[in-house]
mmCIF file with all atom_site columns, C-alpha atoms in Angstrom:
data_model
loop_
_atom_site.group_PDB
_atom_site.id
_atom_site.type_symbol
_atom_site.label_atom_id
_atom_site.label_alt_id
_atom_site.label_comp_id
_atom_site.label_asym_id
_atom_site.label_entity_id
_atom_site.label_seq_id
_atom_site.pdbx_PDB_ins_code
_atom_site.Cartn_x
_atom_site.Cartn_y
_atom_site.Cartn_z
_atom_site.occupancy
_atom_site.B_iso_or_equiv
_atom_site.pdbx_formal_charge
_atom_site.auth_seq_id
_atom_site.auth_comp_id
_atom_site.auth_asym_id
_atom_site.auth_atom_id
_atom_site.pdbx_PDB_model_num
ATOM 1   C CA . UNK W 1 1   ? -49.511 -27.203 55.004 1.00 0.00 ? 144 UNK W CA 1
ATOM 2   C CA . UNK W 1 2   ? -48.352 -23.916 53.565 1.00 0.00 ? 145 UNK W CA 1
ATOM 3   C CA . UNK W 1 3   ? -44.938 -23.803 52.008 1.00 0.00 ? 146 UNK W CA 1
ATOM 4   C CA . UNK W 1 4   ? -42.578 -21.165 53.261 1.00 0.00 ? 147 UNK W CA 1
ATOM 5   C CA . UNK W 1 5   ? -40.101 -19.255 51.233 1.00 0.00 ? 148 UNK W CA 1
ATOM 6   C CA . UNK W 1 6   ? -37.860 -16.749 52.894 1.00 0.00 ? 149 UNK W CA 1
ATOM 7   C CA . UNK W 1 7   ? -35.265 -14.973 50.857 1.00 0.00 ? 150 UNK W CA 1
ATOM 8   C CA . UNK W 1 8   ? -32.598 -12.490 51.723 1.00 0.00 ? 151 UNK W CA 1
ATOM 9   C CA . UNK W 1 9   ? -30.172 -14.502 53.862 1.00 0.00 ? 152 UNK W CA 1
ATOM 10  C CA . UNK W 1 10  ? -27.496 -14.251 51.194 1.00 0.00 ? 153 UNK W CA 1
ATOM 11  C CA . UNK W 1 11  ? -23.885 -14.995 52.160 1.00 0.00 ? 154 UNK W CA 1
ATOM 12  C CA . UNK W 1 12  ? -22.746 -12.583 49.431 1.00 0.00 ? 155 UNK W CA 1
ATOM 13  C CA . UNK W 1 13  ? -24.143 -9.534  51.235 1.00 0.00 ? 156 UNK W CA 1
ATOM 14  C CA . UNK W 1 14  ? -20.771 -8.955  52.942 1.00 0.00 ? 157 UNK W CA 1
ATOM 15  C CA . UNK W 1 15  ? -19.416 -8.042  49.493 1.00 0.00 ? 158 UNK W CA 1
ATOM 16  C CA . UNK W 1 16  ? -21.358 -4.768  49.571 1.00 0.00 ? 159 UNK W CA 1
ATOM 17  C CA . UNK W 1 17  ? -19.468 -3.462  52.603 1.00 0.00 ? 160 UNK W CA 1
ATOM 18  C CA . UNK W 1 18  ? -16.179 -4.932  51.362 1.00 0.00 ? 161 UNK W CA 1
ATOM 19  C CA . UNK W 1 19  ? -16.561 -3.187  47.989 1.00 0.00 ? 162 UNK W CA 1
ATOM 20  C CA . UNK W 1 20  ? -17.253 0.144   49.685 1.00 0.00 ? 163 UNK W CA 1
ATOM 21  C CA . UNK W 1 21  ? -14.135 -0.282  51.819 1.00 0.00 ? 164 UNK W CA 1
ATOM 22  C CA . UNK W 1 22  ? -11.958 -1.001  48.766 1.00 0.00 ? 165 UNK W CA 1
ATOM 23  C CA . UNK W 1 23  ? -13.351 2.097   47.025 1.00 0.00 ? 166 UNK W CA 1
ATOM 24  C CA . UNK W 1 24  ? -12.505 4.268   50.023 1.00 0.00 ? 167 UNK W CA 1
ATOM 25  C CA . UNK W 1 25  ? -8.977  2.863   50.187 1.00 0.00 ? 168 UNK W CA 1
ATOM 26  C CA . UNK W 1 26  ? -8.378  3.507   46.486 1.00 0.00 ? 169 UNK W CA 1
ATOM 27  C CA . UNK W 1 27  ? -9.553  7.109   46.879 1.00 0.00 ? 170 UNK W CA 1
ATOM 28  C CA . UNK W 1 28  ? -7.305  7.497   49.917 1.00 0.00 ? 171 UNK W CA 1
ATOM 29  C CA . UNK W 1 29  ? -4.143  6.415   48.103 1.00 0.00 ? 172 UNK W CA 1
ATOM 30  C CA . UNK W 1 30  ? -4.926  8.569   45.050 1.00 0.00 ? 173 UNK W CA 1
ATOM 31  C CA . UNK W 1 31  ? -5.325  11.652  47.243 1.00 0.00 ? 174 UNK W CA 1
ATOM 32  C CA . UNK W 1 32  ? -2.172  10.788  49.193 1.00 0.00 ? 175 UNK W CA 1
ATOM 33  C CA . UNK W 1 33  ? -0.174  10.483  45.981 1.00 0.00 ? 176 UNK W CA 1
ATOM 34  C CA . UNK W 1 34  ? -1.495  13.795  44.672 1.00 0.00 ? 177 UNK W CA 1
ATOM 35  C CA . UNK W 1 35  ? -0.741  15.703  47.869 1.00 0.00 ? 178 UNK W CA 1
ATOM 36  C CA . UNK W 1 36  ? 2.832   14.380  48.006 1.00 0.00 ? 179 UNK W CA 1
ATOM 37  C CA . UNK W 1 37  ? 3.485   15.670  44.483 1.00 0.00 ? 180 UNK W CA 1
ATOM 38  C CA . UNK W 1 38  ? 1.721   19.042  44.526 1.00 0.00 ? 181 UNK W CA 1
ATOM 39  C CA . UNK W 1 39  ? 1.677   20.074  48.190 1.00 0.00 ? 182 UNK W CA 1
ATOM 40  C CA . UNK W 1 40  ? 4.189   18.153  50.323 1.00 0.00 ? 183 UNK W CA 1
ATOM 41  C CA . UNK W 1 41  ? 3.928   20.653  53.183 1.00 0.00 ? 184 UNK W CA 1
ATOM 42  C CA . UNK W 1 42  ? 0.177   20.041  53.471 1.00 0.00 ? 185 UNK W CA 1
ATOM 43  C CA . UNK W 1 43  ? 0.257   16.275  53.071 1.00 0.00 ? 186 UNK W CA 1
ATOM 44  C CA . UNK W 1 44  ? 0.608   15.438  56.762 1.00 0.00 ? 187 UNK W CA 1
ATOM 45  C CA . UNK W 1 45  ? -2.313  17.670  57.737 1.00 0.00 ? 188 UNK W CA 1
ATOM 46  C CA . UNK W 1 46  ? -4.511  16.281  54.966 1.00 0.00 ? 189 UNK W CA 1
ATOM 47  C CA . UNK W 1 47  ? -3.530  12.714  55.804 1.00 0.00 ? 190 UNK W CA 1
ATOM 48  C CA . UNK W 1 48  ? -4.775  13.116  59.366 1.00 0.00 ? 191 UNK W CA 1
ATOM 49  C CA . UNK W 1 49  ? -8.033  14.649  58.194 1.00 0.00 ? 192 UNK W CA 1
ATOM 50  C CA . UNK W 1 50  ? -8.636  11.959  55.573 1.00 0.00 ? 193 UNK W CA 1
ATOM 51  C CA . UNK W 1 51  ? -7.891  9.159   58.007 1.00 0.00 ? 194 UNK W CA 1
ATOM 52  C CA . UNK W 1 52  ? -10.347 10.569  60.536 1.00 0.00 ? 195 UNK W CA 1
ATOM 53  C CA . UNK W 1 53  ? -13.078 11.021  57.919 1.00 0.00 ? 196 UNK W CA 1
ATOM 54  C CA . UNK W 1 54  ? -12.577 7.587   56.381 1.00 0.00 ? 197 UNK W CA 1
ATOM 55  C CA . UNK W 1 55  ? -12.546 5.976   59.791 1.00 0.00 ? 198 UNK W CA 1
ATOM 56  C CA . UNK W 1 56  ? -15.891 7.552   60.668 1.00 0.00 ? 199 UNK W CA 1
ATOM 57  C CA . UNK W 1 57  ? -17.404 6.667   57.292 1.00 0.00 ? 200 UNK W CA 1
ATOM 58  C CA . UNK W 1 58  ? -16.312 3.024   57.444 1.00 0.00 ? 201 UNK W CA 1
ATOM 59  C CA . UNK W 1 59  ? -17.462 2.653   61.025 1.00 0.00 ? 202 UNK W CA 1
ATOM 60  C CA . UNK W 1 60  ? -20.811 4.217   60.148 1.00 0.00 ? 203 UNK W CA 1
ATOM 61  C CA . UNK W 1 61  ? -21.256 1.877   57.182 1.00 0.00 ? 204 UNK W CA 1
ATOM 62  C CA . UNK W 1 62  ? -20.483 -1.184  59.281 1.00 0.00 ? 205 UNK W CA 1
ATOM 63  C CA . UNK W 1 63  ? -22.970 -0.116  61.956 1.00 0.00 ? 206 UNK W CA 1
ATOM 64  C CA . UNK W 1 64  ? -25.664 0.590   59.361 1.00 0.00 ? 207 UNK W CA 1
ATOM 65  C CA . UNK W 1 65  ? -25.087 -2.768  57.671 1.00 0.00 ? 208 UNK W CA 1
ATOM 66  C CA . UNK W 1 66  ? -25.288 -4.583  61.009 1.00 0.00 ? 209 UNK W CA 1
ATOM 67  C CA . UNK W 1 67  ? -28.525 -2.776  61.809 1.00 0.00 ? 210 UNK W CA 1
ATOM 68  C CA . UNK W 1 68  ? -29.929 -3.710  58.403 1.00 0.00 ? 211 UNK W CA 1
ATOM 69  C CA . UNK W 1 69  ? -29.105 -7.374  59.016 1.00 0.00 ? 212 UNK W CA 1
ATOM 70  C CA . UNK W 1 70  ? -30.873 -7.112  62.371 1.00 0.00 ? 213 UNK W CA 1
ATOM 71  C CA . UNK W 1 71  ? -34.031 -5.712  60.742 1.00 0.00 ? 214 UNK W CA 1
ATOM 72  C CA . UNK W 1 72  ? -33.856 -8.364  58.029 1.00 0.00 ? 215 UNK W CA 1
ATOM 73  C CA . UNK W 1 73  ? -33.542 -11.128 60.613 1.00 0.00 ? 216 UNK W CA 1
ATOM 74  C CA . UNK W 1 74  ? -36.485 -9.796  62.631 1.00 0.00 ? 217 UNK W CA 1
ATOM 75  C CA . UNK W 1 75  ? -38.711 -9.599  59.548 1.00 0.00 ? 218 UNK W CA 1
ATOM 76  C CA . UNK W 1 76  ? -37.690 -13.101 58.499 1.00 0.00 ? 219 UNK W CA 1
ATOM 77  C CA . UNK W 1 77  ? -38.632 -14.309 61.963 1.00 0.00 ? 220 UNK W CA 1
ATOM 78  C CA . UNK W 1 78  ? -42.063 -12.698 61.677 1.00 0.00 ? 221 UNK W CA 1
ATOM 79  C CA . UNK W 1 79  ? -42.659 -14.298 58.270 1.00 0.00 ? 222 UNK W CA 1
ATOM 80  C CA . UNK W 1 80  ? -41.666 -17.708 59.597 1.00 0.00 ? 223 UNK W CA 1
ATOM 81  C CA . UNK W 1 81  ? -43.849 -17.446 62.703 1.00 0.00 ? 224 UNK W CA 1
ATOM 82  C CA . UNK W 1 82  ? -46.862 -16.088 60.817 1.00 0.00 ? 225 UNK W CA 1
ATOM 83  C CA . UNK W 1 83  ? -46.960 -19.021 58.405 1.00 0.00 ? 226 UNK W CA 1
ATOM 84  C CA . UNK W 1 84  ? -47.279 -16.592 55.491 1.00 0.00 ? 227 UNK W CA 1
ATOM 85  C CA . UNK W 1 85  ? -44.108 -17.608 53.718 1.00 0.00 ? 228 UNK W CA 1
ATOM 86  C CA . UNK W 1 86  ? -46.041 -18.439 50.552 1.00 0.00 ? 229 UNK W CA 1
ATOM 87  C CA . UNK W 1 87  ? -47.452 -14.893 50.352 1.00 0.00 ? 230 UNK W CA 1
ATOM 88  C CA . UNK W 1 88  ? -44.592 -12.835 51.772 1.00 0.00 ? 231 UNK W CA 1
ATOM 89  C CA . UNK W 1 89  ? -41.161 -12.522 50.203 1.00 0.00 ? 232 UNK W CA 1
ATOM 90  C CA . UNK W 1 90  ? -38.250 -10.586 51.655 1.00 0.00 ? 233 UNK W CA 1
ATOM 91  C CA . UNK W 1 91  ? -35.057 -9.776  49.778 1.00 0.00 ? 234 UNK W CA 1
ATOM 92  C CA . UNK W 1 92  ? -31.972 -7.725  50.530 1.00 0.00 ? 235 UNK W CA 1
ATOM 93  C CA . UNK W 1 93  ? -30.823 -5.443  47.741 1.00 0.00 ? 236 UNK W CA 1
ATOM 94  C CA . UNK W 1 94  ? -27.925 -3.064  47.328 1.00 0.00 ? 237 UNK W CA 1
ATOM 95  C CA . UNK W 1 95  ? -30.233 -0.211  48.340 1.00 0.00 ? 238 UNK W CA 1
ATOM 96  C CA . UNK W 1 96  ? -31.831 -1.909  51.353 1.00 0.00 ? 239 UNK W CA 1
ATOM 97  C CA . UNK W 1 97  ? -34.668 -4.355  51.996 1.00 0.00 ? 240 UNK W CA 1
ATOM 98  C CA . UNK W 1 98  ? -37.733 -5.197  49.918 1.00 0.00 ? 241 UNK W CA 1
ATOM 99  C CA . UNK W 1 99  ? -40.764 -6.847  51.482 1.00 0.00 ? 242 UNK W CA 1
ATOM 100 C CA . UNK W 1 100 ? -43.398 -8.062  49.028 1.00 0.00 ? 243 UNK W CA 1
ATOM 101 C CA . UNK W 1 101 ? -46.952 -9.085  49.935 1.00 0.00 ? 244 UNK W CA 1
ATOM 102 C CA . UNK W 1 102 ? -48.559 -10.969 47.048 1.00 0.00 ? 245 UNK W CA 1
ATOM 103 C CA . UNK W 1 103 ? -52.032 -12.189 46.177 1.00 0.00 ? 246 UNK W CA 1
ATOM 104 C CA . UNK W 1 104 ? -54.797 -10.999 48.474 1.00 0.00 ? 247 UNK W CA 1
ATOM 105 C CA . UNK W 1 105 ? -52.741 -10.901 51.659 1.00 0.00 ? 248 UNK W CA 1
ATOM 106 C CA . UNK W 1 106 ? -53.029 -7.128  52.087 1.00 0.00 ? 249 UNK W CA 1
ATOM 107 C CA . UNK W 1 107 ? -56.100 -6.318  49.982 1.00 0.00 ? 250 UNK W CA 1
ATOM 108 C CA . UNK W 1 108 ? -59.151 -8.184  48.750 1.00 0.00 ? 251 UNK W CA 1
ATOM 109 C CA . UNK W 1 109 ? -59.866 -8.187  45.030 1.00 0.00 ? 252 UNK W CA 1
ATOM 110 C CA . UNK W 1 110 ? -60.729 -4.732  43.622 1.00 0.00 ? 253 UNK W CA 1
ATOM 111 C CA . UNK W 1 111 ? -60.441 -3.172  47.100 1.00 0.00 ? 254 UNK W CA 1
ATOM 112 C CA . UNK W 1 112 ? -58.139 -0.611  48.709 1.00 0.00 ? 255 UNK W CA 1
ATOM 113 C CA . UNK W 1 113 ? -59.176 -1.584  52.236 1.00 0.00 ? 256 UNK W CA 1
ATOM 114 C CA . UNK W 1 114 ? -56.508 -3.434  54.194 1.00 0.00 ? 257 UNK W CA 1
ATOM 115 C CA . UNK W 1 115 ? -57.195 -6.970  55.364 1.00 0.00 ? 258 UNK W CA 1
ATOM 116 C CA . UNK W 1 116 ? -56.462 -7.844  58.990 1.00 0.00 ? 259 UNK W CA 1
ATOM 117 C CA . UNK W 1 117 ? -53.330 -9.647  57.775 1.00 0.00 ? 260 UNK W CA 1
ATOM 118 C CA . UNK W 1 118 ? -52.298 -6.492  55.938 1.00 0.00 ? 261 UNK W CA 1
ATOM 119 C CA . UNK W 1 119 ? -52.803 -4.364  59.047 1.00 0.00 ? 262 UNK W CA 1
ATOM 120 C CA . UNK W 1 120 ? -50.734 -6.804  61.109 1.00 0.00 ? 263 UNK W CA 1
ATOM 121 C CA . UNK W 1 121 ? -47.947 -6.804  58.521 1.00 0.00 ? 264 UNK W CA 1
ATOM 122 C CA . UNK W 1 122 ? -47.658 -3.018  58.578 1.00 0.00 ? 265 UNK W CA 1
ATOM 123 C CA . UNK W 1 123 ? -47.750 -3.027  62.368 1.00 0.00 ? 266 UNK W CA 1
ATOM 124 C CA . UNK W 1 124 ? -44.857 -5.488  62.516 1.00 0.00 ? 267 UNK W CA 1
ATOM 125 C CA . UNK W 1 125 ? -42.761 -3.488  60.052 1.00 0.00 ? 268 UNK W CA 1
ATOM 126 C CA . UNK W 1 126 ? -43.497 -0.173  61.797 1.00 0.00 ? 269 UNK W CA 1
ATOM 127 C CA . UNK W 1 127 ? -42.523 -1.605  65.187 1.00 0.00 ? 270 UNK W CA 1
ATOM 128 C CA . UNK W 1 128 ? -39.236 -2.995  63.897 1.00 0.00 ? 271 UNK W CA 1
ATOM 129 C CA . UNK W 1 129 ? -38.322 0.310   62.243 1.00 0.00 ? 272 UNK W CA 1
ATOM 130 C CA . UNK W 1 130 ? -39.661 2.674   64.919 1.00 0.00 ? 273 UNK W CA 1
ATOM 131 C CA . UNK W 1 131 ? -36.293 3.354   66.571 1.00 0.00 ? 274 UNK W CA 1
ATOM 132 C CA . UNK W 1 132 ? -34.327 3.396   63.324 1.00 0.00 ? 275 UNK W CA 1
ATOM 133 C CA . UNK W 1 133 ? -33.998 6.093   60.682 1.00 0.00 ? 276 UNK W CA 1
ATOM 134 C CA . UNK W 1 134 ? -35.331 4.080   57.767 1.00 0.00 ? 277 UNK W CA 1
ATOM 135 C CA . UNK W 1 135 ? -37.573 5.285   54.957 1.00 0.00 ? 278 UNK W CA 1
ATOM 136 C CA . UNK W 1 136 ? -40.360 3.205   53.427 1.00 0.00 ? 279 UNK W CA 1
ATOM 137 C CA . UNK W 1 137 ? -41.475 3.626   49.808 1.00 0.00 ? 280 UNK W CA 1
ATOM 138 C CA . UNK W 1 138 ? -44.725 1.758   49.153 1.00 0.00 ? 281 UNK W CA 1
ATOM 139 C CA . UNK W 1 139 ? -45.418 0.404   45.661 1.00 0.00 ? 282 UNK W CA 1
ATOM 140 C CA . UNK W 1 140 ? -48.849 -0.767  44.537 1.00 0.00 ? 283 UNK W CA 1
ATOM 141 C CA . UNK W 1 141 ? -49.099 -3.268  41.659 1.00 0.00 ? 284 UNK W CA 1
ATOM 142 C CA . UNK W 1 142 ? -52.142 -4.925  40.054 1.00 0.00 ? 285 UNK W CA 1
ATOM 143 C CA . UNK W 1 143 ? -52.648 -7.779  37.623 1.00 0.00 ? 286 UNK W CA 1
ATOM 144 C CA . UNK W 1 144 ? -53.637 -7.261  33.987 1.00 0.00 ? 287 UNK W CA 1
ATOM 145 C CA . UNK W 1 145 ? -57.384 -7.710  34.506 1.00 0.00 ? 288 UNK W CA 1
ATOM 146 C CA . UNK W 1 146 ? -59.042 -4.342  33.720 1.00 0.00 ? 289 UNK W CA 1
ATOM 147 C CA . UNK W 1 147 ? -61.158 -2.586  36.315 1.00 0.00 ? 290 UNK W CA 1
ATOM 148 C CA . UNK W 1 148 ? -63.732 0.102   35.567 1.00 0.00 ? 291 UNK W CA 1
ATOM 149 C CA . UNK W 1 149 ? -65.749 1.330   38.516 1.00 0.00 ? 292 UNK W CA 1
ATOM 150 C CA . UNK W 1 150 ? -66.770 4.733   39.822 1.00 0.00 ? 293 UNK W CA 1
ATOM 151 C CA . UNK W 1 151 ? -64.092 4.517   42.512 1.00 0.00 ? 294 UNK W CA 1
ATOM 152 C CA . UNK W 1 152 ? -61.387 2.978   40.330 1.00 0.00 ? 295 UNK W CA 1
ATOM 153 C CA . UNK W 1 153 ? -61.723 3.852   36.629 1.00 0.00 ? 296 UNK W CA 1
ATOM 154 C CA . UNK W 1 154 ? -58.555 1.858   35.937 1.00 0.00 ? 297 UNK W CA 1
ATOM 155 C CA . UNK W 1 155 ? -55.807 -0.150  37.605 1.00 0.00 ? 298 UNK W CA 1
ATOM 156 C CA . UNK W 1 156 ? -53.800 3.043   37.975 1.00 0.00 ? 299 UNK W CA 1
ATOM 157 C CA . UNK W 1 157 ? -56.256 4.420   40.513 1.00 0.00 ? 300 UNK W CA 1
ATOM 158 C CA . UNK W 1 158 ? -56.505 1.073   42.304 1.00 0.00 ? 301 UNK W CA 1
ATOM 159 C CA . UNK W 1 159 ? -52.748 0.547   42.651 1.00 0.00 ? 302 UNK W CA 1
ATOM 160 C CA . UNK W 1 160 ? -52.169 4.120   43.797 1.00 0.00 ? 303 UNK W CA 1
ATOM 161 C CA . UNK W 1 161 ? -55.038 3.954   46.297 1.00 0.00 ? 304 UNK W CA 1
ATOM 162 C CA . UNK W 1 162 ? -53.621 0.773   47.818 1.00 0.00 ? 305 UNK W CA 1
ATOM 163 C CA . UNK W 1 163 ? -50.161 2.270   48.217 1.00 0.00 ? 306 UNK W CA 1
ATOM 164 C CA . UNK W 1 164 ? -51.686 5.374   49.793 1.00 0.00 ? 307 UNK W CA 1
ATOM 165 C CA . UNK W 1 165 ? -53.738 3.248   52.199 1.00 0.00 ? 308 UNK W CA 1
ATOM 166 C CA . UNK W 1 166 ? -50.568 1.510   53.385 1.00 0.00 ? 309 UNK W CA 1
ATOM 167 C CA . UNK W 1 167 ? -48.822 4.854   53.911 1.00 0.00 ? 310 UNK W CA 1
ATOM 168 C CA . UNK W 1 168 ? -51.776 6.176   55.921 1.00 0.00 ? 311 UNK W CA 1
ATOM 169 C CA . UNK W 1 169 ? -51.677 3.075   58.128 1.00 0.00 ? 312 UNK W CA 1
ATOM 170 C CA . UNK W 1 170 ? -47.981 3.636   58.812 1.00 0.00 ? 313 UNK W CA 1
ATOM 171 C CA . UNK W 1 171 ? -48.764 7.235   59.798 1.00 0.00 ? 314 UNK W CA 1
ATOM 172 C CA . UNK W 1 172 ? -51.616 6.096   62.043 1.00 0.00 ? 315 UNK W CA 1
ATOM 173 C CA . UNK W 1 173 ? -49.128 3.864   63.831 1.00 0.00 ? 316 UNK W CA 1
ATOM 174 C CA . UNK W 1 174 ? -46.840 6.819   64.483 1.00 0.00 ? 317 UNK W CA 1
ATOM 175 C CA . UNK W 1 175 ? -44.403 6.510   61.579 1.00 0.00 ? 318 UNK W CA 1
ATOM 176 C CA . UNK W 1 176 ? -43.028 9.889   60.472 1.00 0.00 ? 319 UNK W CA 1
ATOM 177 C CA . UNK W 1 177 ? -44.780 11.087  57.270 1.00 0.00 ? 320 UNK W CA 1
ATOM 178 C CA . UNK W 1 178 ? -41.549 12.520  55.847 1.00 0.00 ? 321 UNK W CA 1
ATOM 179 C CA . UNK W 1 179 ? -40.080 9.010   55.814 1.00 0.00 ? 322 UNK W CA 1
ATOM 180 C CA . UNK W 1 180 ? -42.871 7.615   53.638 1.00 0.00 ? 323 UNK W CA 1
ATOM 181 C CA . UNK W 1 181 ? -43.762 7.631   49.940 1.00 0.00 ? 324 UNK W CA 1
ATOM 182 C CA . UNK W 1 182 ? -46.480 6.008   47.832 1.00 0.00 ? 325 UNK W CA 1
ATOM 183 C CA . UNK W 1 183 ? -46.628 5.117   44.150 1.00 0.00 ? 326 UNK W CA 1
ATOM 184 C CA . UNK W 1 184 ? -48.891 3.017   41.937 1.00 0.00 ? 327 UNK W CA 1
ATOM 185 C CA . UNK W 1 185 ? -47.794 1.167   38.811 1.00 0.00 ? 328 UNK W CA 1
ATOM 186 C CA . UNK W 1 186 ? -51.024 -0.577  37.742 1.00 0.00 ? 329 UNK W CA 1
ATOM 187 C CA . UNK W 1 187 ? -50.056 -3.707  35.752 1.00 0.00 ? 330 UNK W CA 1
ATOM 188 C CA . UNK W 1 188 ? -46.987 -2.196  34.065 1.00 0.00 ? 331 UNK W CA 1
ATOM 189 C CA . UNK W 1 189 ? -44.374 -4.071  36.125 1.00 0.00 ? 332 UNK W CA 1
ATOM 190 C CA . UNK W 1 190 ? -45.396 -7.736  36.287 1.00 0.00 ? 333 UNK W CA 1
ATOM 191 C CA . UNK W 1 191 ? -43.054 -10.228 37.936 1.00 0.00 ? 334 UNK W CA 1
ATOM 192 C CA . UNK W 1 192 ? -44.583 -13.090 35.943 1.00 0.00 ? 335 UNK W CA 1
ATOM 193 C CA . UNK W 1 193 ? -45.514 -13.088 32.256 1.00 0.00 ? 336 UNK W CA 1
ATOM 194 C CA . UNK W 1 194 ? -49.193 -14.069 32.265 1.00 0.00 ? 337 UNK W CA 1
ATOM 195 C CA . UNK W 1 195 ? -49.242 -14.705 28.512 1.00 0.00 ? 338 UNK W CA 1
ATOM 196 C CA . UNK W 1 196 ? -46.732 -17.570 28.779 1.00 0.00 ? 339 UNK W CA 1
ATOM 197 C CA . UNK W 1 197 ? -47.949 -18.852 32.151 1.00 0.00 ? 340 UNK W CA 1
ATOM 198 C CA . UNK W 1 198 ? -49.539 -22.307 32.370 1.00 0.00 ? 341 UNK W CA 1
ATOM 199 C CA . UNK W 1 199 ? -51.663 -21.300 35.364 1.00 0.00 ? 342 UNK W CA 1
ATOM 200 C CA . UNK W 1 200 ? -52.700 -17.748 34.617 1.00 0.00 ? 343 UNK W CA 1
ATOM 201 C CA . UNK W 1 201 ? -54.576 -17.284 37.893 1.00 0.00 ? 344 UNK W CA 1
ATOM 202 C CA . UNK W 1 202 ? -51.420 -18.132 39.844 1.00 0.00 ? 345 UNK W CA 1
ATOM 203 C CA . UNK W 1 203 ? -49.362 -15.753 37.704 1.00 0.00 ? 346 UNK W CA 1
ATOM 204 C CA . UNK W 1 204 ? -51.855 -12.941 38.221 1.00 0.00 ? 347 UNK W CA 1
ATOM 205 C CA . UNK W 1 205 ? -51.850 -13.541 41.980 1.00 0.00 ? 348 UNK W CA 1
ATOM 206 C CA . UNK W 1 206 ? -48.076 -13.044 42.009 1.00 0.00 ? 349 UNK W CA 1
ATOM 207 C CA . UNK W 1 207 ? -48.390 -9.833  40.011 1.00 0.00 ? 350 UNK W CA 1
ATOM 208 C CA . UNK W 1 208 ? -50.989 -8.455  42.440 1.00 0.00 ? 351 UNK W CA 1
ATOM 209 C CA . UNK W 1 209 ? -48.719 -7.193  45.160 1.00 0.00 ? 352 UNK W CA 1
ATOM 210 C CA . UNK W 1 210 ? -47.675 -4.440  47.515 1.00 0.00 ? 353 UNK W CA 1
ATOM 211 C CA . UNK W 1 211 ? -43.941 -3.834  47.868 1.00 0.00 ? 354 UNK W CA 1
ATOM 212 C CA . UNK W 1 212 ? -42.334 -2.075  50.835 1.00 0.00 ? 355 UNK W CA 1
ATOM 213 C CA . UNK W 1 213 ? -38.944 -0.702  49.819 1.00 0.00 ? 356 UNK W CA 1
ATOM 214 C CA . UNK W 1 214 ? -37.022 -0.042  53.045 1.00 0.00 ? 357 UNK W CA 1
ATOM 215 C CA . UNK W 1 215 ? -33.969 2.191   52.698 1.00 0.00 ? 358 UNK W CA 1
ATOM 216 C CA . UNK W 1 216 ? -31.800 4.652   54.582 1.00 0.00 ? 359 UNK W CA 1
#
């Protein structure tokens, strides 16, 4: 039975919104102090304007954070139901959400053609983001095994081609092109050091991955 690992449900995520709120409040009091000293006659007018702006900003941040938690929860549910928890990892970062497909979940070895599981993954993500103004940056990563074919002279071409394939699939599903980006990193950003790994094949499988970076 496949093991499942779902990350991202971190109780500390509320600190992000709390920190932003504290920063806004500090800025508010600094501006209030300055206006009282240098322009007392304008302080009341500025106070009203600042309060209105800060209120909108804080409300907007809370709504965006709630929406992000909703997307995160939906993606976690998909991972759990699909039984792919050993190949899919989801994490919440300060910038947004990262969804990582490792091994040969999305692509077969030395190929830039999506597997049926890869197509389904992109479909699920596109559906959950369709009504929301999120951007998706696709990263392609390979292991350290060299490739030298007519189509892919090196891992740079392979990783970039895979990221581009994912972007094209998003577009085919109706995702706005201006909300997408693709980049390939070959084997320059491994998550596991193969040299020190006991099971090198397992380490390489973890390094072979496609990462969807979901941000505002």
